Short mmCIF file of C-alpha atoms in Angstrom, two decimals:
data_model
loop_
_atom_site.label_atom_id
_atom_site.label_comp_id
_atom_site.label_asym_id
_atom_site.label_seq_id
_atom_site.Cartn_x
_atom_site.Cartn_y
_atom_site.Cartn_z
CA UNK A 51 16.02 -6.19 2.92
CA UNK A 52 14.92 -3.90 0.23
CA UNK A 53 13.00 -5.52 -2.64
CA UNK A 54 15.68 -3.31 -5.27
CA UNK A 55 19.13 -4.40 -3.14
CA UNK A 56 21.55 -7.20 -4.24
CA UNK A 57 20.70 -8.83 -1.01
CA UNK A 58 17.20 -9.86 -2.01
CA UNK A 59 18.42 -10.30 -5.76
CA UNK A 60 20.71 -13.19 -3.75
CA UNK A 61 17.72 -14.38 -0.99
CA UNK A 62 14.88 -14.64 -3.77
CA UNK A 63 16.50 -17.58 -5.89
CA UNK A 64 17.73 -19.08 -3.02
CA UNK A 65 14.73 -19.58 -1.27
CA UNK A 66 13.06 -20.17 -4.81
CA UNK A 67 15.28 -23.04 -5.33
CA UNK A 68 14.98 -24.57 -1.87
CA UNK A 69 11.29 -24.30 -2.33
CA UNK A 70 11.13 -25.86 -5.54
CA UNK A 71 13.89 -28.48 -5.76
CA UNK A 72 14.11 -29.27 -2.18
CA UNK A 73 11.19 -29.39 -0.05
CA UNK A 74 8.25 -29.64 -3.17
CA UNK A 75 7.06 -32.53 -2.63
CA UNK A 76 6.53 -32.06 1.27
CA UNK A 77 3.58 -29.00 1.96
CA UNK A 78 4.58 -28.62 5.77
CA UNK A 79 8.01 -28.36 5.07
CA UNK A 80 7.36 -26.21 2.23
CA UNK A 81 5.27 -24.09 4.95
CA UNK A 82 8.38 -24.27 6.91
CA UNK A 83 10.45 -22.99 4.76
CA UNK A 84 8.64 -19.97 3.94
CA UNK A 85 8.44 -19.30 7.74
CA UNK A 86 11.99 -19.66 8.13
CA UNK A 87 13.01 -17.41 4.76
CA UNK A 88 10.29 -14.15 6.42
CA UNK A 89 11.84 -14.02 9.50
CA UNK A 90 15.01 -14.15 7.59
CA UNK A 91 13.46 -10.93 5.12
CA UNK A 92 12.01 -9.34 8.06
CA UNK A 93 15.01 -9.33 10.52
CA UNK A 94 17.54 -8.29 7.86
CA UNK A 95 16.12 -5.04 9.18
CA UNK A 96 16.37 -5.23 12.73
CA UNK A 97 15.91 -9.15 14.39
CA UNK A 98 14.56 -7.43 17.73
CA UNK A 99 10.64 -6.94 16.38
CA UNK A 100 11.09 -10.30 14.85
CA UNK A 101 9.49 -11.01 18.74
CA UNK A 102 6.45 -8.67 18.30
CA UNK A 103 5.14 -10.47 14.76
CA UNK A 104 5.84 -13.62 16.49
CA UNK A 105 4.11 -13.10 19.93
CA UNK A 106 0.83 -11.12 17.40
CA UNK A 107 0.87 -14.23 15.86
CA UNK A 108 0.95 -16.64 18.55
CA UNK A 109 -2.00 -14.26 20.11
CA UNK A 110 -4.41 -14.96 17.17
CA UNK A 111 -3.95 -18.25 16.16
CA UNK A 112 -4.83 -19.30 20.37
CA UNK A 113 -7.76 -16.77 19.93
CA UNK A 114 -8.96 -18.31 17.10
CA UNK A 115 -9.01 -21.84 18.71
CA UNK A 116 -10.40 -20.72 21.30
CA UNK A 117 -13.64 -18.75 19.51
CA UNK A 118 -14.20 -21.87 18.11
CA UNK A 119 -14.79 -23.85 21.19
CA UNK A 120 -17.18 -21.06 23.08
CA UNK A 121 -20.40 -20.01 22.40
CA UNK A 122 -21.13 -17.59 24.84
CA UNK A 123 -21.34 -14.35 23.23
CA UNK A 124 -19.70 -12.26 26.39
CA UNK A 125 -16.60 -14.59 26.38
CA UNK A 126 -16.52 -14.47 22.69
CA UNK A 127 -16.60 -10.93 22.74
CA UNK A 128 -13.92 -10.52 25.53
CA UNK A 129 -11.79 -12.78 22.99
CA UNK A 130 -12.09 -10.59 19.92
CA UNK A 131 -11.93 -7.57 22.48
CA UNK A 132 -8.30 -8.85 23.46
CA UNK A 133 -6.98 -9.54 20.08
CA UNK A 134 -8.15 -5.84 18.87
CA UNK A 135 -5.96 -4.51 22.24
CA UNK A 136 -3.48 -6.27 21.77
CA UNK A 137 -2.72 -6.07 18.40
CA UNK A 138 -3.95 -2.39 18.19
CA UNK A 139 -1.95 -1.63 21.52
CA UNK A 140 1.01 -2.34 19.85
CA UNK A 141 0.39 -0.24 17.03
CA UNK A 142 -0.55 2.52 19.08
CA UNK A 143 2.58 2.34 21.34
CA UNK A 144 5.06 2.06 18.87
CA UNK A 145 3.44 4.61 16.32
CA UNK A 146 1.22 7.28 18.01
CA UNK A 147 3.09 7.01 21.64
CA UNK A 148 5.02 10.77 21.32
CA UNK A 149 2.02 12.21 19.35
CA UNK A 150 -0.39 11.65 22.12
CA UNK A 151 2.51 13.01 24.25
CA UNK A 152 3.93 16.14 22.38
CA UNK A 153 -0.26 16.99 21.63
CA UNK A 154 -1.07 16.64 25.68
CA UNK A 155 1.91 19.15 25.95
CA UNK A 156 0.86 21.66 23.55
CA UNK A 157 -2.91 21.58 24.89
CA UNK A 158 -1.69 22.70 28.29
CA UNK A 159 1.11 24.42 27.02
CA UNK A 160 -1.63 27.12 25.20
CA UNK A 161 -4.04 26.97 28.54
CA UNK A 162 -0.99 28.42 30.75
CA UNK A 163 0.71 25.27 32.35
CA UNK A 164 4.04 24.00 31.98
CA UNK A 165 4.45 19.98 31.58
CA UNK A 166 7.64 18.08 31.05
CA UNK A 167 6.18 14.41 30.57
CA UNK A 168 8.60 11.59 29.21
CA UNK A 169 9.17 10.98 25.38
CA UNK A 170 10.83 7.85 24.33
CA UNK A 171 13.18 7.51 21.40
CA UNK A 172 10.68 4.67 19.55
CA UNK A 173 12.05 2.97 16.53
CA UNK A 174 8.97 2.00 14.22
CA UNK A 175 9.04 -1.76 13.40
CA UNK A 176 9.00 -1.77 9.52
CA UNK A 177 5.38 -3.24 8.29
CA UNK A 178 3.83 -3.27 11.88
CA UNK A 179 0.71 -1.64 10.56
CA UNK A 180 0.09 -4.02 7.59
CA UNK A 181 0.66 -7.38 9.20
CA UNK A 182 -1.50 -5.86 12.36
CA UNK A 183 -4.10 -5.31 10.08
CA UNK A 184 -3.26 -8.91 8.21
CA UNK A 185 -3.67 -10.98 11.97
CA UNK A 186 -6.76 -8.85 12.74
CA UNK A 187 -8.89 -9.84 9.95
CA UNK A 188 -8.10 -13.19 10.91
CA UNK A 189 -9.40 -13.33 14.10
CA UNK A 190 -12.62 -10.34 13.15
CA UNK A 191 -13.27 -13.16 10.38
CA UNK A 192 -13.35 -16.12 13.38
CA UNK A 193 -15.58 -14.29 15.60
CA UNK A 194 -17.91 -13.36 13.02
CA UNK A 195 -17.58 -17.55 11.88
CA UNK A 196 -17.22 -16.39 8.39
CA UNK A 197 -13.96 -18.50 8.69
CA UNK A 198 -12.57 -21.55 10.46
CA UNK A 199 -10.19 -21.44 12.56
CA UNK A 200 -6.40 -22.93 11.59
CA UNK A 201 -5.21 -25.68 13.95
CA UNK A 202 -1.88 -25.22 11.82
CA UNK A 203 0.34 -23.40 13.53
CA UNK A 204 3.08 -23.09 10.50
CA UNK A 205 0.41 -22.52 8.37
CA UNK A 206 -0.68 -19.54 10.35
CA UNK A 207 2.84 -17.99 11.17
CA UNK A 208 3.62 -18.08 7.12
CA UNK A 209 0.31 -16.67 6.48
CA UNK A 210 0.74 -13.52 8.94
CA UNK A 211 4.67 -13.42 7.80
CA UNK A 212 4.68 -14.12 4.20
CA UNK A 213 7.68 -12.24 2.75
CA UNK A 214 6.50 -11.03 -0.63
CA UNK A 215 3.80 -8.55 0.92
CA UNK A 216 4.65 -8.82 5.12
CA UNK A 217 6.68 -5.37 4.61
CA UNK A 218 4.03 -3.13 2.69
CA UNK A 219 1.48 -5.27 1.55
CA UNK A 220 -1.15 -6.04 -0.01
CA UNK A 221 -3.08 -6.74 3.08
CA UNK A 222 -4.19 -9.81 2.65
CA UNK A 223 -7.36 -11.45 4.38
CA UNK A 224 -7.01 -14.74 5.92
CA UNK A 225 -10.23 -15.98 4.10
CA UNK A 226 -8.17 -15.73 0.73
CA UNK A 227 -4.92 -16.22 1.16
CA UNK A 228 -4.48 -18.93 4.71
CA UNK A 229 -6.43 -21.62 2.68
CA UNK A 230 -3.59 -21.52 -0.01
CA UNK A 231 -1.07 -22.37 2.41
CA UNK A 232 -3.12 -25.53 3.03
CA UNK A 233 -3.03 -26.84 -0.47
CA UNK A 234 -0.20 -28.33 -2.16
CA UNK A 235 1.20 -25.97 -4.77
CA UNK A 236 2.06 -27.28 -8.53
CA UNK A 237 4.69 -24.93 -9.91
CA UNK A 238 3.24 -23.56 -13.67
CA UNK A 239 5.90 -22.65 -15.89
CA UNK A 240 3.26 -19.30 -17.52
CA UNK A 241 2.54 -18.60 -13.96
CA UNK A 242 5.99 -18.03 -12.80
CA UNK A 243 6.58 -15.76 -16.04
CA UNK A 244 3.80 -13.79 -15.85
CA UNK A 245 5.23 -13.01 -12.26
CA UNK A 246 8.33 -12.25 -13.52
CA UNK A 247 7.10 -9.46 -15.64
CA UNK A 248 4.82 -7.93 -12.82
CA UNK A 249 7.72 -7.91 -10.94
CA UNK A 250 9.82 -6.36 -13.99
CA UNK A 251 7.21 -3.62 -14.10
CA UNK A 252 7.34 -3.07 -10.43
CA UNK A 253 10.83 -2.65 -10.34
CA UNK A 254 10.71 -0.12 -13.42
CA UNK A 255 7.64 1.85 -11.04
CA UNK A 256 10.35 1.67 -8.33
CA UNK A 257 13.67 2.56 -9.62
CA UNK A 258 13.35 4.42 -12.78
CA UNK A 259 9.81 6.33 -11.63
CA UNK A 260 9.54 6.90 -8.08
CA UNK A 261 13.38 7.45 -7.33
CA UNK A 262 13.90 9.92 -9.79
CA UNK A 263 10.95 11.64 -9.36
CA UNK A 264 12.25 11.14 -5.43
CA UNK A 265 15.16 13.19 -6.19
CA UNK A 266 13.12 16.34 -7.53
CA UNK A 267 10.18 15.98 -5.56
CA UNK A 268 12.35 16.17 -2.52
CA UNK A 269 14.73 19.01 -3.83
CA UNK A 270 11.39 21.25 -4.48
CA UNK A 271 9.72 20.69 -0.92
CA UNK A 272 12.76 20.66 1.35
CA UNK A 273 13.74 24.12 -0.46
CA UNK A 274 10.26 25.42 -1.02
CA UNK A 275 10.67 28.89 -0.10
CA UNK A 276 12.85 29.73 -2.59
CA UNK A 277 11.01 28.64 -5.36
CA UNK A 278 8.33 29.86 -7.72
CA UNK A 279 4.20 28.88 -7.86
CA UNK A 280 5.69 26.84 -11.24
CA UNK A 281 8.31 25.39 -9.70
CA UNK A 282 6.44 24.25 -6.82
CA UNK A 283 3.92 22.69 -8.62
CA UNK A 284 5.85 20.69 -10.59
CA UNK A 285 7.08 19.02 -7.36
CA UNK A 286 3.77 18.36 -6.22
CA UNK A 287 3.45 16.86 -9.82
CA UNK A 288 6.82 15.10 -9.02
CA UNK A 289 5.82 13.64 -6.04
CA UNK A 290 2.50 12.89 -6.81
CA UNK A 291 4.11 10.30 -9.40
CA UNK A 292 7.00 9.11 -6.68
CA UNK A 293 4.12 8.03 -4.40
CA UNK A 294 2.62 5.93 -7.12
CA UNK A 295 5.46 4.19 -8.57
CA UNK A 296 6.87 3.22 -5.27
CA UNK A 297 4.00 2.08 -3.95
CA UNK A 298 2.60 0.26 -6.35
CA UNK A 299 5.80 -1.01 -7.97
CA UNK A 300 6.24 -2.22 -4.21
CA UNK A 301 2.83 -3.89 -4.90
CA UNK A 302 3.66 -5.68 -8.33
CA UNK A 303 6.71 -7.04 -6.96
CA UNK A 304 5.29 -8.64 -4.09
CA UNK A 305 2.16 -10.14 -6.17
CA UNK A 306 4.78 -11.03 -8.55
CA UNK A 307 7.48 -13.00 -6.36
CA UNK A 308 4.12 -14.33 -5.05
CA UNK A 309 3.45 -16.14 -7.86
CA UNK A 310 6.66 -17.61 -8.16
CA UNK A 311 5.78 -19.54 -5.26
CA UNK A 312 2.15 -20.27 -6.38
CA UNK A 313 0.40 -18.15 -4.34
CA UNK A 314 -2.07 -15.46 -5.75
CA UNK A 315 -2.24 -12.10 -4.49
CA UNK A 316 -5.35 -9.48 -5.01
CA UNK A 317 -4.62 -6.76 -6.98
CA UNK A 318 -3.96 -3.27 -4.57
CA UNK A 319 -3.62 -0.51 -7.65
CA UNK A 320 -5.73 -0.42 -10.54
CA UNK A 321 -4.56 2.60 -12.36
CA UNK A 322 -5.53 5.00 -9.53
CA UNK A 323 -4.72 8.31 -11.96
CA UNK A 324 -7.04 7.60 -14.59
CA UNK A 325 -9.76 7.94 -12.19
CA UNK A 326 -13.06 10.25 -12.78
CA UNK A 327 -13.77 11.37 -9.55
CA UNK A 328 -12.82 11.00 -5.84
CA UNK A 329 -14.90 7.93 -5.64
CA UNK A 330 -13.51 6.08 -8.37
CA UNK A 331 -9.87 6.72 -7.26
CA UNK A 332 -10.19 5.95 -3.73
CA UNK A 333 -11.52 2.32 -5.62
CA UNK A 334 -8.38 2.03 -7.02
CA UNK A 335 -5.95 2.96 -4.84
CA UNK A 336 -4.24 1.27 -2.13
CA UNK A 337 -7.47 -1.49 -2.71
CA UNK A 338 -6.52 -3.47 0.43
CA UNK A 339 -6.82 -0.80 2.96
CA UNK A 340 -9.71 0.82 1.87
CA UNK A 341 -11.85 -2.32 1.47
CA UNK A 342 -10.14 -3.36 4.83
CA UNK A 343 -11.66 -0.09 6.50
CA UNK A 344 -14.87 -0.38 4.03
CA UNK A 345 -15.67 -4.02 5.87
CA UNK A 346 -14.42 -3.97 9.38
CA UNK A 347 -14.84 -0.15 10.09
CA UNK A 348 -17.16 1.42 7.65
CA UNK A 349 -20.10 -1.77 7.71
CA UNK A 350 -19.97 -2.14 11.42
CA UNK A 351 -20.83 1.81 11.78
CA UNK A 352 -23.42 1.66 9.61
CA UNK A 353 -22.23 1.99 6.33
CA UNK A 354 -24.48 3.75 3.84
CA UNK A 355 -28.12 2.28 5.78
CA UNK A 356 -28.64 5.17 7.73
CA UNK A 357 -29.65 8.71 7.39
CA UNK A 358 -27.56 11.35 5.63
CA UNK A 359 -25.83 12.46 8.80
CA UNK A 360 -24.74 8.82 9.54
CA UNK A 361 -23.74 8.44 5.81
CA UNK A 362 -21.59 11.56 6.06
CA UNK A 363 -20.44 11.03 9.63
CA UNK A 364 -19.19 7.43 8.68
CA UNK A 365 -17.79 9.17 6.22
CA UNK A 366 -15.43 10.84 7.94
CA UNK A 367 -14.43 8.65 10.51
CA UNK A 368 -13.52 6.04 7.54
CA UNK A 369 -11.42 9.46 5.53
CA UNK A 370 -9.82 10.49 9.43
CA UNK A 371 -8.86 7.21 10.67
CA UNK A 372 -7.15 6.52 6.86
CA UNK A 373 -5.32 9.46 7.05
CA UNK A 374 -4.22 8.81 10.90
CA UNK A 375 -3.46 5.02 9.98
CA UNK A 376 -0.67 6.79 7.74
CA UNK A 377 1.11 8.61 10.72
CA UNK A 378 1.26 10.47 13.52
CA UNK A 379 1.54 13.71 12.04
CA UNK A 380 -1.55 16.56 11.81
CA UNK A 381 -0.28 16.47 8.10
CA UNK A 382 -2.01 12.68 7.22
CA UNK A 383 -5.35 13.94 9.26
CA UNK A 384 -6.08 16.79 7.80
CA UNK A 385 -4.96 14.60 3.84
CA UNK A 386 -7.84 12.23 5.28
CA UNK A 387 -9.79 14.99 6.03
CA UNK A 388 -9.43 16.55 2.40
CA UNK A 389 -10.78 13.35 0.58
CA UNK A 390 -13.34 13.37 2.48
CA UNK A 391 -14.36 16.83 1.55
CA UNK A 392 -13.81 15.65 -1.83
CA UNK A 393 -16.10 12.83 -1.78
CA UNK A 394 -18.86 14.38 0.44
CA UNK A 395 -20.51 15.57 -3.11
CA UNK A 396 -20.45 12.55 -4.77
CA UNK A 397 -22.00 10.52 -1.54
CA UNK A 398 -25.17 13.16 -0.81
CA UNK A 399 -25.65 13.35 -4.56
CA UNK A 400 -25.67 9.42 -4.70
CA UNK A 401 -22.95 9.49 -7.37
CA UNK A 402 -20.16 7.96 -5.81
CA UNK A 403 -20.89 4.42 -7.51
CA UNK A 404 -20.90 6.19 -10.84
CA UNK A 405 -17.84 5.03 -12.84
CA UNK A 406 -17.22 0.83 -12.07
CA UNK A 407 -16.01 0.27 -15.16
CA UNK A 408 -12.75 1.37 -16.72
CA UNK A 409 -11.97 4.52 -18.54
CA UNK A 410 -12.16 4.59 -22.39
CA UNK A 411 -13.50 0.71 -22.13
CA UNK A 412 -13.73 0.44 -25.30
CA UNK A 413 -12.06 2.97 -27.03
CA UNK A 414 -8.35 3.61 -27.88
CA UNK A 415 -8.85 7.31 -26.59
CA UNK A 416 -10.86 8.99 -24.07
CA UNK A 417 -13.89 11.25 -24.51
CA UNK A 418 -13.28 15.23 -23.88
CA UNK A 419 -15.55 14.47 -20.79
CA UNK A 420 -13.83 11.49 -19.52
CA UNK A 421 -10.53 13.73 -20.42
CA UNK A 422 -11.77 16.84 -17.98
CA UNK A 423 -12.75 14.40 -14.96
CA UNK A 424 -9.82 13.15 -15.08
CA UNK A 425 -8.14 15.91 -14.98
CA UNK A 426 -10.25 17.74 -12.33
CA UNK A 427 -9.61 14.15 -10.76
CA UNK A 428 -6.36 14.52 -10.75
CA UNK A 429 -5.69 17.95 -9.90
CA UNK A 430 -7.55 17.19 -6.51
CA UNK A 431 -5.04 14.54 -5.72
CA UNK A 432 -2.06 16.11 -6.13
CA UNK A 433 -2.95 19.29 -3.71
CA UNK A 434 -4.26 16.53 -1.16
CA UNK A 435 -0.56 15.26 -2.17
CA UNK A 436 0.86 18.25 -0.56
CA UNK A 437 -0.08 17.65 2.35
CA UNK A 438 0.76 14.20 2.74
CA UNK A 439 4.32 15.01 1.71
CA UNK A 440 4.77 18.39 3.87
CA UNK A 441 6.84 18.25 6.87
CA UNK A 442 3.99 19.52 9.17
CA UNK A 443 1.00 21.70 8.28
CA UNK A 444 2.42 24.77 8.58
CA UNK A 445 4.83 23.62 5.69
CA UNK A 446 1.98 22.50 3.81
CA UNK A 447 -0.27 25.90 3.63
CA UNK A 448 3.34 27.57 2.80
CA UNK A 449 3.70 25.44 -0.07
CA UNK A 450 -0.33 25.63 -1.29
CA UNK A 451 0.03 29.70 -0.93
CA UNK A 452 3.26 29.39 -3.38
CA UNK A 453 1.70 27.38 -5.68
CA UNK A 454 -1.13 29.86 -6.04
CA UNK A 455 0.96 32.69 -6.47
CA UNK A 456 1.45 34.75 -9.73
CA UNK A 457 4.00 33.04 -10.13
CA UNK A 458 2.37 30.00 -11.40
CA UNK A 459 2.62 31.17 -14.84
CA UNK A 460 5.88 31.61 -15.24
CA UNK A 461 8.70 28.71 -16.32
CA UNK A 462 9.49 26.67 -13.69
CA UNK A 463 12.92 26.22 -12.56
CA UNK A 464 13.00 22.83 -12.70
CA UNK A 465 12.16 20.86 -15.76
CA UNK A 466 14.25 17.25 -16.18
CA UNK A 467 14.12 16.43 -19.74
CA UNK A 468 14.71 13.26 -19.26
CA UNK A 469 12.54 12.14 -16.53
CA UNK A 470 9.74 14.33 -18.46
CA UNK A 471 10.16 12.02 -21.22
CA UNK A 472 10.48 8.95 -19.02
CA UNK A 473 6.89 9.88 -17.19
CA UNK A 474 5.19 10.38 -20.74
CA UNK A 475 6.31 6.81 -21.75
CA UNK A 476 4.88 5.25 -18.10
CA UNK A 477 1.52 7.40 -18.36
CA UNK A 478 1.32 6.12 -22.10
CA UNK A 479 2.28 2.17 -21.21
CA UNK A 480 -0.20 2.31 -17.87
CA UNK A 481 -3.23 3.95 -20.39
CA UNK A 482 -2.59 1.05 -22.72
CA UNK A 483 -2.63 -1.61 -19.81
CA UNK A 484 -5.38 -0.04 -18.12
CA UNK A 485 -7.43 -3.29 -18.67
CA UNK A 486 -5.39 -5.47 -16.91
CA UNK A 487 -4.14 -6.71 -13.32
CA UNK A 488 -0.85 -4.61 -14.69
CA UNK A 489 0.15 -2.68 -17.31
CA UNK A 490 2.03 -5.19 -19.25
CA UNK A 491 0.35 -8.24 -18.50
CA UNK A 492 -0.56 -8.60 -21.90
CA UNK A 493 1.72 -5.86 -23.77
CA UNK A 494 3.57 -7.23 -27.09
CA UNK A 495 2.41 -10.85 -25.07
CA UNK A 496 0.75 -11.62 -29.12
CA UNK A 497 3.47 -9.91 -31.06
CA UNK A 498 6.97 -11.65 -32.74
CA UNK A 499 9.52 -12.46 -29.61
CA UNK A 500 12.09 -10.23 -31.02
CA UNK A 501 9.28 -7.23 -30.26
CA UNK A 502 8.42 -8.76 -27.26
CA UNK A 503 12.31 -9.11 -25.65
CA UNK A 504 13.17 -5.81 -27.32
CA UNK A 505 10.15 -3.93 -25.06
CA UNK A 506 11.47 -6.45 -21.94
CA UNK A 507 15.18 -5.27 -22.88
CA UNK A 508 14.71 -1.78 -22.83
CA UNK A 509 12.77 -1.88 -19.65
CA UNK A 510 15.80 -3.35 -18.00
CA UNK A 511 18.28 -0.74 -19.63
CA UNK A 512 16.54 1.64 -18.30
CA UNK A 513 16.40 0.32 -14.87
CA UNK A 514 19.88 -0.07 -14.72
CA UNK A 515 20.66 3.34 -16.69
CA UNK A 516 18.03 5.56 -14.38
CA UNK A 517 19.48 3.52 -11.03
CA UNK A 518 20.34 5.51 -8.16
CA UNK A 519 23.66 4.49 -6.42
CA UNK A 520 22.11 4.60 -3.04
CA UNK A 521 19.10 2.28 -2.48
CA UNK A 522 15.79 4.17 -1.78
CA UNK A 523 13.68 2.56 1.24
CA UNK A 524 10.17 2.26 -0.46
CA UNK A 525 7.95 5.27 1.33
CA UNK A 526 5.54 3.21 2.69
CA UNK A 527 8.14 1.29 4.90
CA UNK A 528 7.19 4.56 6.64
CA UNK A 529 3.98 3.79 7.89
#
């Protein structure tokens, strides 16, 4: 069930009212409920993995119970130990299965010998790698006691399943969001509005941004060789703006719908593109993952406490496993590998912590050198872009080599008016909200309701103008 189909436009209020007017004044069958409506969201895809998220579950919460009655470190370490295989051996079979394969073919295929191993025809359960990661902080969080376990079971199963963000995230840690499931929720009139306009926002992102840039970006790369350096960049350009929208409108709406049901969400984009260097961006983008890999993966190496070769070896590994996390495709590696090259500089010349605060903070307009490291920002990301998009790597250096071609200078052949016009008035509302959890979290909020509505209004004229007739999956359903 896509977040933009008349399906969930008919599930949302339904469950909303349920929630609200039925089982309010009872929290476990509130709980409940919200169980019941995620496997309902979740299966609408396919009900067979509806056993995988159930048995993950079931996995951690006994884990967890059980980490809180020993105390001897080996046991508690073969506990955490089978969590992390379990959970992670899922992933790995159902995502990286034929890559290992097809790779373990090609090796022996180049040193002379001639292998016909197995493949399997593996459908991807939607979201497995964000509520894998979700469960696994849980029980990472237990064994290091910096949470206690749940002895509520429904509690637990909404927490891992939780509709809004089971699909694509945010990736929640238990530590913030399980304790909300324990309190009774009071439903706040401003609350439920300002979630309504994150989720008007996302859906704007979604279907007016991402999908049409969608239709170029894919046009450009799937018919690259025919095109010119100008051509090609713009749908690297394209792209690199159909990757944002959708997944951060994803993003809004699920923080949004959240709070509808009086549960807060952490923020998982804060206006990525406006960044000033590598360092900054990869702070602002996709925030749940990276400080997911920052504190289970990147502290436990080592961090930024050792010498400069553990500094830039941790490095790495945090950039490769990111990229690898993404897919199993050479393409996401060698992205991962890219940013890593691209923040190397900043982390030997102890710059990476430079910019914390926001651009422009307190100025209407940028400074000339806030403008060029933003650009040079910018620029970086969408040829990492390339790659991520390519079909395989091969694809990618063919599209790179185009772009840098003489070429580059000359008109490119494609050039939507309208969606160039549509992209200037995002870029312009997303500078102005820069501030805030999302761009119009406080936009016209002061002025006259007829400005206000009018701004709301057009929004929604334009989603339904700028449409596509076919629903577009969100691109991170992907992964």
């Amino acid at each position: 069930m896509y977040f933009n189909s008349f399906d969930f436009a008919i599930f949302l209020p339904i469950v909303f009212v349920l929630y609200w007017f039925v089982t309010y004044k009872n929290l476990k069958l509130q709980n409940a409920l919200l169980v019941l409506a995620s496997y309902v969201f979740y299966g609408w895809w396919d009900w067979r993995f509806l056993s995988l998220i159930v048995f993950s579950s079931l996995v951690d919460y006994t884990i967890g119970l059980q980490l809180k009655k020993e105390e001897k470190p080996t046991k508690r370490r073969l506990l955490l130990w089978t969590s992390i295989l379990v959970n992670l051996g899922f992933l790995g079979f159902f995502k990286y299965y034929n890559f290992f394969v097809d790779n373990f073919v090609d090796a022996f295929t180049f040193l002379g010998s001639n292998i016909q191993p197995n493949t399997l025809d593996i459908i991807l359960p939607v979201g497995i790698s964000f509520y894998t990661f979700q469960t696994l902080s849980y029980t990472i969080d237990v064994y290091k006691r910096k949470l206690e376990p749940t002895k509520d079971l429904v509690s637990f199963l909404a927490f891992v399943s939780f509709f809004p963000q089971l699909v694509a995230g945010p990736i929640e840690r238990a530590t913030n969001l399980l304790p909300q499931f324990y309190r009774k929720r009071q439903f706040h009139y401003s609350h439920a509005v300002d979630g309504c306009r994150q989720i008007l926002w996302g859906l704007f992102k979604k279907v007016v941004i991402a999908d049409n840039c969608a239709e170029y970006a894919n046009q450009i790369f799937n018919t690259s060789a025919e095109h010119s350096g100008s051509t090609l960049l713009m749908g690297a350009l394209f792209f690199t703006f159909q990757i944002y929208g959708d997944f951060s409108g994803y993003s809004d709406i699920a923080i949004g719908t959240s709070r509808l049901f009086g549960f807060n969400l952490k923020q998982n984009f804060a206006f990525p593109y406006f960044s000033r260097d590598i360092a900054e961006f990869w702070r602002r983008w996709h925030i749940s993952l990276s400080t997911w890999f920052r504190d289970y993966l990147y502290i436990p190496l080592g961090g930024s406490r050792g010498g400069t070769w553990m500094k830039v070896r941790n490095t790495f590994i945090i950039f490769l496993v990111s990229g690898f996390w993404h897919g199993a495709n050479w393409t996401f590696i060698i992205w991962g590998f890219l940013n890593a090259l691209y923040f190397l500089p900043l982390l030997l010349a102890k710059r990476n912590r430079n910019h914390l605060d926001v651009v422009a903070q307190d100025n209407i307009l940028p400074s000339f050198s806030e403008l060029f490291k933003m650009g040079v920002t910018f620029g970086l990301t969408v040829l990492a872009w390339v790659f991520f998009r390519a079909e395989n790597l091969s694809h990618a250096w063919s599209y790179l080599s185009g772009i840098f071609d003489r070429s580059l200078m000359s008109l490119p052949a494609v050039r939507p008016t309208n969606l160039i016009f549509l992209l200037f008035f995002f870029i312009l509302v997303e500078w102005f909200g820069r501030r805030q959890q999302f761009a119009i979290e406080t936009l016209f909020i002061k002025q006259p309701r007829l400005i206000k509505w009018s701004f709301y209004m057009l929004l929604i004229a334009l989603i339904f103008v700028f449409s596509s007739v076919e629903q577009q999956e969100f691109i991170y359903f992907q992964f």
